Short mmCIF file of C-alpha atoms and ligand atoms in Angstrom, two decimals:
data_model
loop_
_atom_site.label_atom_id
_atom_site.label_comp_id
_atom_site.label_asym_id
_atom_site.label_seq_id
_atom_site.Cartn_x
_atom_site.Cartn_y
_atom_site.Cartn_z
CA MET A 1 88.43 79.50 33.12
CA GLN A 2 84.79 79.24 33.58
CA LYS A 3 82.79 76.05 33.01
CA VAL A 4 80.02 76.46 30.36
CA ALA A 5 77.94 73.89 29.94
CA GLU A 6 77.98 69.96 30.75
CA LEU A 7 79.14 68.11 27.61
CA TYR A 8 79.30 64.50 28.95
CA ARG A 9 78.85 62.63 32.15
CA GLY A 10 81.20 59.50 32.30
CA LYS A 11 81.36 56.90 35.17
CA ALA A 12 83.67 58.91 37.41
CA LYS A 13 84.27 62.47 35.57
CA THR A 14 81.97 65.03 34.13
CA VAL A 15 83.24 67.03 31.15
CA TYR A 16 82.28 70.66 30.83
CA THR A 17 82.81 73.23 27.75
CA THR A 18 84.56 76.55 28.54
CA GLU A 19 84.60 79.84 26.49
CA ASP A 20 87.51 78.41 24.87
CA PRO A 21 86.38 75.88 22.13
CA ASP A 22 89.94 74.08 22.61
CA LEU A 23 89.46 73.72 26.32
CA LEU A 24 87.41 71.78 28.48
CA VAL A 25 87.16 71.14 32.55
CA LEU A 26 87.40 67.57 33.71
CA GLU A 27 85.61 67.26 36.98
CA PHE A 28 86.48 64.14 39.13
CA ARG A 29 83.45 62.87 41.20
CA ASN A 30 83.21 60.63 44.06
CA ASP A 31 81.77 58.03 42.09
CA THR A 32 83.29 54.66 41.61
CA SER A 33 81.99 51.81 39.39
CA ALA A 34 82.58 48.27 38.55
CA LEU A 35 81.03 45.92 36.13
CA ASP A 36 80.73 48.48 33.44
CA GLY A 37 78.73 50.88 35.54
CA GLU A 38 76.47 48.53 36.81
CA ARG A 39 77.79 49.01 40.40
CA ILE A 40 78.33 52.44 41.72
CA GLU A 41 79.28 53.74 44.84
CA GLN A 42 80.58 57.11 46.32
CA PHE A 43 83.52 57.54 48.47
CA ASP A 44 84.43 60.60 50.22
CA ARG A 45 87.73 62.62 48.72
CA LYS A 46 87.93 60.10 45.76
CA GLY A 47 87.50 62.92 43.32
CA MET A 48 90.06 65.13 44.91
CA VAL A 49 92.50 62.20 45.42
CA ASN A 50 92.36 60.92 41.72
CA ASN A 51 92.46 64.69 40.22
CA LYS A 52 95.65 65.30 42.17
CA PHE A 53 96.87 61.86 41.37
CA ASN A 54 96.24 62.15 37.72
CA TYR A 55 97.92 65.72 37.25
CA PHE A 56 100.97 64.29 38.97
CA ILE A 57 101.30 61.48 36.75
CA MET A 58 100.40 63.27 33.68
CA SER A 59 103.08 65.96 34.47
CA LYS A 60 105.66 63.15 34.90
CA LEU A 61 104.74 61.84 31.44
CA GLU A 62 104.68 65.29 29.86
CA GLU A 63 108.31 65.96 31.54
CA ALA A 64 109.37 62.43 29.82
CA GLY A 65 108.23 63.71 26.32
CA ILE A 66 104.67 62.15 26.33
CA PRO A 67 102.09 64.91 24.90
CA THR A 68 99.30 64.97 27.29
CA GLN A 69 96.13 66.97 27.56
CA MET A 70 96.99 68.60 30.75
CA VAL A 71 96.96 72.49 30.92
CA ARG A 72 96.42 73.37 34.77
CA LEU A 73 94.86 72.29 37.95
CA LEU A 74 91.87 74.42 38.65
CA SER A 75 90.52 73.13 42.06
CA ASP A 76 90.81 70.15 44.15
CA THR A 77 88.40 68.09 41.74
CA GLU A 78 88.71 70.16 38.38
CA VAL A 79 91.54 70.13 35.99
CA LEU A 80 91.72 72.33 32.70
CA VAL A 81 92.64 70.36 29.34
CA LYS A 82 92.90 70.43 25.69
CA LYS A 83 89.81 69.29 24.12
CA LEU A 84 90.82 66.15 22.18
CA GLU A 85 88.69 64.21 19.43
CA MET A 86 88.99 60.77 21.39
CA VAL A 87 89.89 57.47 19.90
CA PRO A 88 87.43 54.81 21.03
CA VAL A 89 90.16 52.46 21.85
CA GLU A 90 91.77 51.61 25.17
CA CYS A 91 95.47 50.79 25.31
CA VAL A 92 96.46 48.22 28.26
CA ILE A 93 100.11 47.28 29.21
CA ARG A 94 100.47 44.21 31.41
CA ASN A 95 103.77 43.69 33.36
CA ARG A 96 102.08 40.92 35.44
CA ALA A 97 99.06 38.79 34.85
CA ALA A 98 95.91 39.77 36.72
CA GLY A 99 92.19 40.39 35.79
CA SER A 100 90.89 39.56 32.43
CA LEU A 101 94.13 37.92 31.42
CA VAL A 102 94.06 35.48 34.18
CA ARG A 103 90.30 34.82 33.52
CA ARG A 104 90.99 34.30 29.72
CA LEU A 105 94.31 32.22 29.72
CA GLY A 106 94.18 30.48 33.16
CA VAL A 107 97.56 31.85 34.07
CA LYS A 108 98.76 32.31 37.66
CA GLU A 109 97.81 35.94 38.98
CA GLY A 110 101.12 37.78 39.55
CA MET A 111 103.12 35.81 36.79
CA GLU A 112 105.86 38.18 35.49
CA LEU A 113 105.22 39.12 31.65
CA SER A 114 108.41 39.95 29.77
CA PRO A 115 108.36 41.46 27.48
CA PRO A 116 105.19 43.05 28.74
CA LEU A 117 101.80 42.35 26.92
CA PHE A 118 99.94 45.06 24.85
CA ASP A 119 96.21 44.77 24.64
CA LEU A 120 93.60 46.71 22.89
CA PHE A 121 89.74 46.93 24.01
CA LEU A 122 87.02 48.66 22.44
CA LYS A 123 85.43 51.48 24.65
CA ASN A 124 81.82 50.36 24.54
CA ASP A 125 80.14 49.56 27.83
CA ALA A 126 77.03 47.97 26.36
CA MET A 127 79.28 45.53 24.77
CA HIS A 128 81.62 45.08 28.01
CA ASP A 129 84.51 46.76 26.27
CA PRO A 130 85.44 43.59 24.03
CA MET A 131 89.05 42.75 23.31
CA ILE A 132 90.18 43.71 19.77
CA ASN A 133 93.39 43.83 17.93
CA GLU A 134 95.25 46.22 15.34
CA SER A 135 93.21 45.19 12.30
CA TYR A 136 89.81 45.84 13.89
CA CYS A 137 91.13 49.45 14.29
CA THR A 138 91.77 49.96 10.60
CA THR A 139 88.85 48.01 9.07
CA PHE A 140 86.34 49.73 11.50
CA GLY A 141 88.08 53.15 11.29
CA TRP A 142 88.20 53.66 14.89
CA VAL A 143 91.99 54.65 14.21
CA ASN A 144 94.40 54.84 11.55
CA GLU A 145 97.47 52.61 11.39
CA SER A 146 99.91 55.42 11.98
CA ASN A 147 98.12 56.74 14.84
CA LEU A 148 97.73 53.61 16.38
CA ALA A 149 101.39 52.88 16.13
CA ARG A 150 102.06 56.18 17.96
CA MET A 151 99.38 55.30 20.79
CA LYS A 152 101.34 51.90 21.20
CA GLU A 153 104.87 53.50 21.18
CA LEU A 154 103.67 56.00 23.74
CA THR A 155 101.97 53.59 26.02
CA TYR A 156 105.20 51.44 26.15
CA LYS A 157 107.03 54.83 26.98
CA ALA A 158 104.68 55.66 29.65
CA ASN A 159 105.22 52.05 31.07
CA ASP A 160 108.78 52.39 31.25
CA VAL A 161 108.22 55.99 32.98
CA LEU A 162 105.76 54.58 35.47
CA LYS A 163 107.22 51.36 36.44
CA LYS A 164 110.11 52.95 37.55
CA LEU A 165 108.09 55.79 39.39
CA PHE A 166 106.04 53.18 41.16
CA ASP A 167 109.07 50.90 41.92
CA ASP A 168 110.86 53.73 43.66
CA ALA A 169 107.75 54.23 45.68
CA GLY A 170 107.69 50.53 46.82
CA LEU A 171 104.85 49.60 44.32
CA ILE A 172 104.39 47.09 41.39
CA LEU A 173 102.93 48.49 38.33
CA VAL A 174 100.99 45.17 37.45
CA ASP A 175 98.97 46.75 34.50
CA PHE A 176 97.11 49.96 33.46
CA LYS A 177 95.06 51.38 30.64
CA LEU A 178 95.39 54.64 28.53
CA GLU A 179 93.20 56.47 26.18
CA PHE A 180 94.39 59.05 23.68
CA GLY A 181 92.69 61.48 21.37
CA LEU A 182 93.64 63.81 18.39
CA PHE A 183 94.66 67.40 18.93
CA LYS A 184 95.06 69.34 15.84
CA GLY A 185 95.99 66.15 14.09
CA GLU A 186 98.52 64.90 16.71
CA ILE A 187 98.04 61.80 19.11
CA VAL A 188 97.82 63.18 22.42
CA LEU A 189 97.35 61.11 26.07
CA GLY A 190 93.86 62.10 27.28
CA ASP A 191 91.41 60.53 30.07
CA GLU A 192 93.32 59.94 33.26
CA PHE A 193 95.84 57.76 35.06
CA SER A 194 94.77 56.78 38.53
CA PRO A 195 94.42 53.69 40.67
CA ASP A 196 90.77 53.47 39.09
CA GLY A 197 92.51 52.45 35.74
CA SER A 198 95.72 50.54 36.84
CA ARG A 199 96.70 47.83 39.39
CA LEU A 200 99.26 48.54 41.80
CA TRP A 201 100.68 46.19 44.38
CA ASP A 202 102.67 46.65 47.19
CA LYS A 203 106.15 45.46 46.49
CA THR A 204 106.87 43.34 49.71
CA THR A 205 103.14 42.11 50.94
CA LEU A 206 101.64 42.26 47.20
CA ASN A 207 98.68 43.90 48.67
CA LYS A 208 96.27 45.51 46.10
CA MET A 209 96.22 49.40 46.28
CA ASP A 210 93.80 49.99 43.37
CA LYS A 211 90.31 49.71 42.28
CA ASP A 212 90.48 45.85 42.68
CA ARG A 213 89.83 46.58 46.27
CA PHE A 214 86.47 47.83 45.25
CA ARG A 215 85.97 45.12 42.46
CA GLN A 216 86.76 42.37 45.06
CA SER A 217 85.10 44.28 47.95
CA LEU A 218 88.42 44.17 50.03
CA GLY A 219 87.36 47.50 51.70
CA GLY A 220 89.92 50.46 52.40
CA LEU A 221 89.75 51.85 48.92
CA ILE A 222 90.47 55.42 49.74
CA GLU A 223 93.02 54.67 52.26
CA ALA A 224 94.79 52.68 49.70
CA TYR A 225 94.76 55.41 47.07
CA GLU A 226 95.98 57.91 49.59
CA GLU A 227 98.85 55.48 50.73
CA VAL A 228 100.00 55.37 47.02
CA ALA A 229 99.68 59.25 46.65
CA HIS A 230 101.61 59.72 49.80
CA ARG A 231 104.55 57.43 48.78
CA LEU A 232 104.85 59.35 45.62
CA GLY A 233 104.87 62.54 47.28
CA ILE A 234 101.81 63.94 46.07
CA ASN A 235 100.30 66.67 48.59
CA LEU A 236 96.61 65.87 49.20
CA ASP A 237 95.87 68.68 51.63
P1 TMP B 1 91.65 43.75 32.69
O1 TMP B 1 92.49 42.79 33.42
O2 TMP B 1 90.11 44.02 33.11
O3 TMP B 1 91.59 43.57 31.16
O4 TMP B 1 92.29 45.48 32.89
C1 TMP B 1 93.72 45.84 32.59
C2 TMP B 1 93.96 47.03 33.16
O5 TMP B 1 93.35 48.03 32.50
C3 TMP B 1 93.49 47.40 34.62
O6 TMP B 1 94.28 48.09 35.42
C4 TMP B 1 92.20 48.12 34.67
C5 TMP B 1 92.29 48.70 33.14
N1 TMP B 1 91.07 48.91 32.65
C6 TMP B 1 90.27 50.05 32.66
O7 TMP B 1 90.53 50.84 33.61
N2 TMP B 1 89.12 50.01 31.88
C7 TMP B 1 88.77 49.18 30.94
O8 TMP B 1 87.65 49.43 30.25
C8 TMP B 1 89.57 48.14 30.69
C9 TMP B 1 89.33 47.16 29.52
C10 TMP B 1 90.71 47.91 31.60
#
């Protein structure tokens, strides 16, 4: 499937149209951003690692009955996907306290959250992705109640699948973000799942193996992503 035209350039991916109006190509670039895109750096191999990582995770979620936009891998850095009408709301699950939850509530990083927390954020860089709740979605017309309920159900289901997958690889799934869209009226998982949009800690050392290495200038970003991929059995060659 050939790329026809650039449709949208995001912070880490570029989206292209194809000859088929229902299909798009996502290209994973080497860019890594923090602070809502104010800080951007390039890392060799990152586009390839995240593309293969995302494809692997999405395939596991699809096998577990979660509809995803994946069609097939096209190259090291490109994947063919269904074209979704994206919902501008991010779904976050937190199994442990970290990041904005720690800043907002002053709880201790690493605190176990049982049952896990479910948060919603508006996708809006200019407003720094503000936290919202269910009633905002209907009032502002971002997504209707039944579609939001489906997004929440699928996010919890993804958590069950992924918590186990990462645990078996010696990792703690601390938290993660998912984005959904509509394909022919159905809620479908879109965007990506990678260490850019999740927190993954080593089970024994509690070392951070995700984008917090970049956010907190800890170094070794790609090495950590590759180690996670290796532990999951993802072939990066
Ligand atoms: P937070 O601690 O900044 O609220 O983020 C929680 C998780 O969701 C973390 O794994 C990062 C991810 N996330 C994104 O990838 N993009 C976003 O815009 C937001 C709000 C969260």
